[in-house]
Short mmCIF file of C-alpha atoms in Angstrom, two decimals:
data_model
loop_
_atom_site.label_atom_id
_atom_site.label_comp_id
_atom_site.label_asym_id
_atom_site.label_seq_id
_atom_site.Cartn_x
_atom_site.Cartn_y
_atom_site.Cartn_z
CA UNK A 1 -31.49 -9.73 7.63
CA UNK A 2 -29.55 -12.36 9.59
CA UNK A 3 -28.43 -9.71 12.09
CA UNK A 4 -31.97 -8.40 12.48
CA UNK A 5 -33.40 -11.90 12.96
CA UNK A 6 -30.70 -12.87 15.47
CA UNK A 7 -31.20 -9.73 17.58
CA UNK A 8 -34.97 -10.16 17.41
CA UNK A 9 -34.68 -13.78 18.56
CA UNK A 10 -32.83 -12.93 21.79
CA UNK A 11 -35.12 -13.87 24.70
CA UNK A 12 -36.64 -11.09 26.76
CA UNK A 13 -38.57 -7.91 26.07
CA UNK A 14 -36.13 -4.98 25.71
CA UNK A 15 -38.69 -2.47 26.95
CA UNK A 16 -39.63 -4.59 29.97
CA UNK A 17 -35.93 -5.07 30.79
CA UNK A 18 -35.42 -1.34 30.58
CA UNK A 19 -38.27 -0.42 32.94
CA UNK A 20 -37.92 -3.33 35.34
CA UNK A 21 -40.58 -5.38 37.08
CA UNK A 22 -42.15 -2.43 38.92
CA UNK A 23 -43.69 -0.85 35.79
CA UNK A 24 -47.19 -1.92 34.79
CA UNK A 25 -47.86 -3.77 31.56
CA UNK A 26 -49.84 -0.88 30.05
CA UNK A 27 -46.86 1.46 30.14
CA UNK A 28 -44.66 -1.22 28.60
CA UNK A 29 -47.20 -1.70 25.80
CA UNK A 30 -47.35 2.05 25.11
CA UNK A 31 -43.56 2.26 24.93
CA UNK A 32 -43.38 -0.72 22.58
CA UNK A 33 -45.93 0.98 20.34
CA UNK A 34 -43.97 4.23 20.38
CA UNK A 35 -40.77 2.44 19.39
CA UNK A 36 -42.54 0.35 16.74
CA UNK A 37 -41.68 -2.94 18.44
CA UNK A 38 -45.29 -4.12 18.32
CA UNK A 39 -45.36 -4.31 14.51
CA UNK A 40 -44.89 -7.52 12.49
CA UNK A 41 -41.38 -8.82 11.88
CA UNK A 42 -41.23 -8.03 8.14
CA UNK A 43 -42.54 -4.50 8.61
CA UNK A 44 -40.07 -3.82 11.41
CA UNK A 45 -37.23 -5.14 9.25
CA UNK A 46 -37.91 -2.82 6.31
CA UNK A 47 -38.47 0.14 8.63
CA UNK A 48 -35.15 -0.55 10.35
CA UNK A 49 -33.31 -0.70 7.01
CA UNK A 50 -34.90 2.55 5.85
CA UNK A 51 -33.92 4.25 9.10
CA UNK A 52 -30.39 2.83 8.87
CA UNK A 53 -29.85 4.20 5.37
CA UNK A 54 -31.30 7.54 6.45
CA UNK A 55 -28.99 7.80 9.44
CA UNK A 56 -31.86 7.53 11.93
CA UNK A 57 -30.31 4.93 14.20
CA UNK A 58 -32.56 5.58 17.19
CA UNK A 59 -31.46 5.85 20.80
CA UNK A 60 -30.03 3.44 23.31
CA UNK A 61 -32.67 1.88 25.52
CA UNK A 62 -30.16 1.73 28.38
CA UNK A 63 -28.50 5.15 28.34
CA UNK A 64 -31.03 7.16 26.34
CA UNK A 65 -28.24 8.62 24.19
CA UNK A 66 -28.47 8.64 20.41
CA UNK A 67 -26.85 5.61 18.79
CA UNK A 68 -24.90 7.84 16.42
CA UNK A 69 -23.51 9.75 19.39
CA UNK A 70 -22.27 6.55 21.02
CA UNK A 71 -20.90 5.41 17.66
CA UNK A 72 -18.79 8.57 17.33
CA UNK A 73 -17.59 8.13 20.90
CA UNK A 74 -16.54 4.46 20.75
CA UNK A 75 -15.66 3.75 17.11
CA UNK A 76 -12.38 5.76 16.98
CA UNK A 77 -10.93 3.62 19.79
CA UNK A 78 -11.66 0.41 17.86
CA UNK A 79 -10.29 1.81 14.60
CA UNK A 80 -7.12 3.02 16.31
CA UNK A 81 -6.57 -0.39 17.91
CA UNK A 82 -7.37 -2.29 14.70
CA UNK A 83 -5.10 -0.14 12.51
CA UNK A 84 -2.19 -0.43 14.95
CA UNK A 85 -2.71 -4.19 15.13
CA UNK A 86 -2.91 -4.42 11.33
CA UNK A 87 0.35 -2.49 10.87
CA UNK A 88 2.17 -4.67 13.43
CA UNK A 89 0.67 -7.88 12.08
CA UNK A 90 1.45 -7.13 8.43
CA UNK A 91 4.99 -6.05 9.32
CA UNK A 92 5.70 -9.19 11.33
CA UNK A 93 3.99 -11.51 8.83
CA UNK A 94 5.81 -10.09 5.81
CA UNK A 95 9.17 -10.08 7.57
CA UNK A 96 8.84 -13.70 8.65
CA UNK A 97 7.64 -14.89 5.23
CA UNK A 98 10.30 -13.03 3.23
CA UNK A 99 13.15 -13.98 5.53
CA UNK A 100 11.94 -17.57 5.51
CA UNK A 101 11.85 -17.63 1.71
CA UNK A 102 15.36 -16.20 1.39
CA UNK A 103 16.87 -17.98 4.39
CA UNK A 104 19.35 -20.77 3.96
CA UNK A 105 18.86 -22.38 7.39
CA UNK A 106 15.93 -24.78 7.94
CA UNK A 107 14.87 -23.14 11.22
CA UNK A 108 14.35 -19.84 9.39
CA UNK A 109 11.90 -21.49 6.99
CA UNK A 110 10.08 -23.21 9.87
CA UNK A 111 9.55 -19.85 11.57
CA UNK A 112 6.90 -18.89 9.01
CA UNK A 113 5.00 -22.09 9.73
CA UNK A 114 5.21 -21.53 13.48
CA UNK A 115 3.84 -18.00 13.24
CA UNK A 116 0.96 -19.18 11.05
CA UNK A 117 0.11 -22.08 13.35
CA UNK A 118 0.14 -19.96 16.52
CA UNK A 119 -2.02 -17.24 15.01
CA UNK A 120 -4.62 -19.59 13.55
CA UNK A 121 -4.85 -22.11 16.40
CA UNK A 122 -4.32 -20.29 19.71
CA UNK A 123 -7.47 -18.46 20.95
CA UNK A 124 -7.07 -14.70 20.95
CA UNK A 125 -8.49 -14.26 24.45
CA UNK A 126 -5.88 -16.70 25.82
CA UNK A 127 -3.11 -14.66 24.18
CA UNK A 128 -4.59 -11.51 25.73
CA UNK A 129 -4.66 -13.02 29.22
CA UNK A 130 -1.09 -14.27 28.80
CA UNK A 131 0.10 -10.81 27.73
CA UNK A 132 -1.64 -9.25 30.74
CA UNK A 133 -0.03 -11.71 33.14
CA UNK A 134 3.48 -11.29 31.69
CA UNK A 135 3.47 -7.63 30.64
CA UNK A 136 1.42 -6.16 33.48
CA UNK A 137 1.61 -8.47 36.51
CA UNK A 138 5.09 -10.00 36.21
CA UNK A 139 7.07 -7.25 34.49
CA UNK A 140 4.90 -4.24 35.36
CA UNK A 141 5.76 -2.52 32.07
CA UNK A 142 2.22 -1.87 30.87
CA UNK A 143 -1.11 -0.95 32.52
CA UNK A 144 -3.71 -3.62 33.19
CA UNK A 145 -6.31 -2.11 30.88
CA UNK A 146 -8.07 0.96 29.62
CA UNK A 147 -7.13 3.38 26.88
CA UNK A 148 -5.66 6.29 28.84
CA UNK A 149 -4.54 7.12 32.35
CA UNK A 150 -7.55 8.66 34.03
CA UNK A 151 -5.29 10.73 36.33
CA UNK A 152 -3.69 12.48 33.33
CA UNK A 153 -5.19 15.17 31.14
CA UNK A 154 -6.15 13.75 27.72
CA UNK A 155 -5.45 15.85 24.62
CA UNK A 156 -8.18 17.71 22.76
CA UNK A 157 -10.02 15.38 20.40
CA UNK A 158 -9.19 16.24 16.78
CA UNK A 159 -9.16 12.89 15.01
CA UNK A 160 -10.51 10.70 17.81
CA UNK A 161 -7.22 8.74 17.82
CA UNK A 162 -5.36 9.39 21.07
CA UNK A 163 -1.94 8.78 19.54
CA UNK A 164 -2.51 11.25 16.69
CA UNK A 165 -4.22 13.80 18.94
CA UNK A 166 -1.32 13.64 21.41
CA UNK A 167 1.21 14.06 18.60
CA UNK A 168 -0.72 17.00 17.12
CA UNK A 169 -0.91 18.67 20.53
CA UNK A 170 2.79 18.01 21.15
CA UNK A 171 1.94 16.42 24.49
CA UNK A 172 4.71 13.86 24.99
CA UNK A 173 3.34 12.69 28.33
CA UNK A 174 -0.07 11.94 26.79
CA UNK A 175 1.63 10.30 23.80
CA UNK A 176 3.61 7.99 26.07
CA UNK A 177 0.49 7.12 28.03
CA UNK A 178 -1.46 6.34 24.86
CA UNK A 179 1.33 4.09 23.58
CA UNK A 180 1.71 2.24 26.88
CA UNK A 181 -2.02 1.43 26.94
CA UNK A 182 -2.28 0.27 23.33
CA UNK A 183 0.83 -1.94 23.18
CA UNK A 184 -0.62 -5.11 24.75
CA UNK A 185 -4.05 -5.11 23.03
CA UNK A 186 -2.42 -4.26 19.68
CA UNK A 187 0.07 -7.12 20.06
CA UNK A 188 -2.75 -9.48 20.99
CA UNK A 189 -4.90 -8.45 18.04
CA UNK A 190 -1.97 -8.49 15.58
CA UNK A 191 -1.44 -12.24 15.93
CA UNK A 192 -4.16 -13.19 13.45
CA UNK A 193 -3.14 -10.85 10.57
CA UNK A 194 0.50 -11.81 11.15
CA UNK A 195 -0.44 -15.48 10.79
CA UNK A 196 -2.51 -14.90 7.67
CA UNK A 197 0.05 -12.71 5.91
CA UNK A 198 2.92 -15.02 6.85
CA UNK A 199 1.16 -18.19 5.68
CA UNK A 200 -0.15 -16.80 2.37
CA UNK A 201 2.99 -14.91 1.42
CA UNK A 202 5.32 -17.78 2.30
CA UNK A 203 3.18 -20.24 0.33
CA UNK A 204 3.24 -17.89 -2.65
CA UNK A 205 7.03 -17.58 -2.50
CA UNK A 206 7.42 -21.37 -2.33
CA UNK A 207 5.80 -21.88 -5.73
CA UNK A 208 8.23 -23.59 -8.15
CA UNK A 209 8.35 -20.74 -10.68
CA UNK A 210 9.17 -18.19 -7.99
CA UNK A 211 11.82 -20.45 -6.45
CA UNK A 212 13.41 -20.81 -9.89
CA UNK A 213 13.24 -17.04 -10.31
CA UNK A 214 15.01 -16.52 -6.96
CA UNK A 215 17.74 -18.99 -7.95
CA UNK A 216 18.19 -17.16 -11.27
CA UNK A 217 18.51 -13.81 -9.53
CA UNK A 218 21.08 -15.19 -7.10
CA UNK A 219 23.08 -16.68 -9.99
CA UNK A 220 23.26 -13.20 -11.53
CA UNK A 221 24.86 -11.89 -8.35
CA UNK A 222 21.85 -10.10 -6.86
CA UNK A 223 22.00 -9.70 -3.10
CA UNK A 224 19.19 -10.70 -0.72
CA UNK A 225 18.02 -7.13 -0.12
CA UNK A 226 17.77 -6.35 -3.84
CA UNK A 227 15.86 -9.57 -4.46
CA UNK A 228 13.58 -8.76 -1.55
CA UNK A 229 12.73 -5.12 -2.24
CA UNK A 230 12.77 -5.04 -6.05
CA UNK A 231 11.22 -8.40 -6.89
CA UNK A 232 9.69 -10.52 -4.12
CA UNK A 233 7.55 -7.78 -2.59
CA UNK A 234 6.05 -6.91 -5.97
CA UNK A 235 5.46 -10.52 -7.00
CA UNK A 236 3.78 -11.46 -3.72
CA UNK A 237 1.72 -8.27 -3.46
CA UNK A 238 -1.51 -9.73 -4.91
CA UNK A 239 -2.28 -12.47 -2.36
CA UNK A 240 -0.81 -10.38 0.44
CA UNK A 241 -3.17 -7.47 -0.23
CA UNK A 242 -6.09 -9.90 -0.39
CA UNK A 243 -5.33 -11.44 2.99
CA UNK A 244 -4.80 -7.98 4.50
CA UNK A 245 -8.27 -6.95 3.35
CA UNK A 246 -9.90 -10.08 4.70
CA UNK A 247 -7.95 -9.77 7.95
CA UNK A 248 -9.64 -6.45 8.63
CA UNK A 249 -12.93 -8.22 9.27
CA UNK A 250 -11.18 -10.68 11.57
CA UNK A 251 -9.65 -7.74 13.45
CA UNK A 252 -13.09 -6.27 14.09
CA UNK A 253 -14.34 -9.66 15.25
CA UNK A 254 -11.30 -10.19 17.44
CA UNK A 255 -11.67 -6.70 18.85
CA UNK A 256 -14.81 -7.86 20.67
CA UNK A 257 -12.77 -10.28 22.79
CA UNK A 258 -9.63 -8.15 22.96
CA UNK A 259 -11.49 -5.06 24.14
CA UNK A 260 -13.23 -7.12 26.81
CA UNK A 261 -9.97 -8.64 28.10
CA UNK A 262 -8.10 -5.30 28.15
CA UNK A 263 -11.09 -3.10 29.16
CA UNK A 264 -10.60 -1.13 25.95
CA UNK A 265 -13.45 1.38 25.52
CA UNK A 266 -14.20 0.56 21.90
CA UNK A 267 -17.20 -0.34 19.80
CA UNK A 268 -16.69 -4.08 20.35
CA UNK A 269 -16.99 -3.90 24.11
CA UNK A 270 -19.92 -1.48 23.76
CA UNK A 271 -21.71 -3.87 21.39
CA UNK A 272 -21.24 -6.84 23.73
CA UNK A 273 -22.85 -4.82 26.50
CA UNK A 274 -25.69 -3.74 24.18
CA UNK A 275 -26.44 -7.33 23.16
CA UNK A 276 -26.41 -8.57 26.75
CA UNK A 277 -28.76 -5.74 27.78
CA UNK A 278 -31.05 -6.39 24.77
CA UNK A 279 -30.41 -2.88 23.44
CA UNK A 280 -31.90 -3.70 20.03
CA UNK A 281 -31.40 -0.43 18.14
CA UNK A 282 -27.75 -0.14 19.11
CA UNK A 283 -26.97 -3.79 18.32
CA UNK A 284 -28.81 -3.88 14.97
CA UNK A 285 -27.46 -0.64 13.53
CA UNK A 286 -23.87 -0.93 14.70
CA UNK A 287 -23.54 -4.59 13.67
CA UNK A 288 -24.98 -3.75 10.24
CA UNK A 289 -22.52 -0.91 9.86
CA UNK A 290 -19.57 -3.12 10.81
CA UNK A 291 -20.63 -5.78 8.30
CA UNK A 292 -20.88 -3.19 5.52
CA UNK A 293 -17.50 -1.77 6.53
CA UNK A 294 -15.87 -5.19 6.26
CA UNK A 295 -17.46 -5.77 2.84
CA UNK A 296 -16.26 -2.36 1.66
CA UNK A 297 -12.68 -3.00 2.78
CA UNK A 298 -12.69 -6.42 1.09
CA UNK A 299 -13.99 -4.80 -2.11
CA UNK A 300 -11.25 -2.13 -2.02
CA UNK A 301 -8.58 -4.80 -1.49
CA UNK A 302 -9.90 -6.75 -4.50
CA UNK A 303 -9.72 -3.59 -6.62
CA UNK A 304 -6.13 -3.03 -5.52
CA UNK A 305 -5.23 -6.60 -6.43
CA UNK A 306 -6.85 -6.15 -9.83
CA UNK A 307 -4.80 -3.01 -10.45
CA UNK A 308 -1.61 -4.77 -9.40
CA UNK A 309 -2.27 -7.73 -11.71
CA UNK A 310 -5.03 -6.90 -14.25
CA UNK A 311 -6.56 -9.71 -16.23
CA UNK A 312 -5.47 -9.89 -19.84
CA UNK A 313 -8.09 -10.43 -22.50
CA UNK A 314 -7.24 -13.16 -24.96
CA UNK A 315 -8.74 -12.79 -28.40
CA UNK A 316 -8.50 -15.63 -30.88
#
């Protein structure tokens, strides 16, 4: 309802913006009636929810294409970027937190705090611009933007993920091009999950009972790797899985800015354009879907945490 009200409150008539100033008011009124935009707010809201659940997402007022068609075209790019960023962020965050917890030097322990502070304080668009300046302009290692080299032949779409499709096709040139384009935006987007995982996991490992447990394991002659893989990962899994699930929503939100900075053709950049152009059906349905997707991922992560550490019933 909040999404519907916010989109509805954007100034300007979407039909009038679509036709321009040269079209007469009668034609605009007829088009508004055809699209159901002339009905009361409450009626339009319930109709929109019914159409959303039925998969009738309407068409874009700008391009005329079906919203579901644009969704299938742009969503795989955002998912590919978000998953790559999540893998990198979780790997970096866990490594920093675990090494900091087992490290004997003070600077190693401070590293976890630095990673958390940078990821939570520094704006993501500033990190993206900095990566573009260093990686593309100064070093020239990575392209300035986009998802694939337009001069090359992209692989046949099987999964919608360019990296997987290139690997399935055995096209090493396309695989290298896909990797080179995704490195900078994935690094930019991975900063937030790395910060969250590092902060939460490190705080969990600094609890007095876990510190005593680590000291006991060391006194028994256990090496750092055995303590890490057989004990610390399992004991810190609960809060880590929770923050990974909640980070997914932040990744989708950060993808809006990251895709704009790196000209990544994903659903975030497409949605920004739709909102600016007052493309109501696209904005309402895709934003609602993304919200439900974030809620679903958070629910799944909570279920995983419950399975890892189920509550015990106490009967007196």
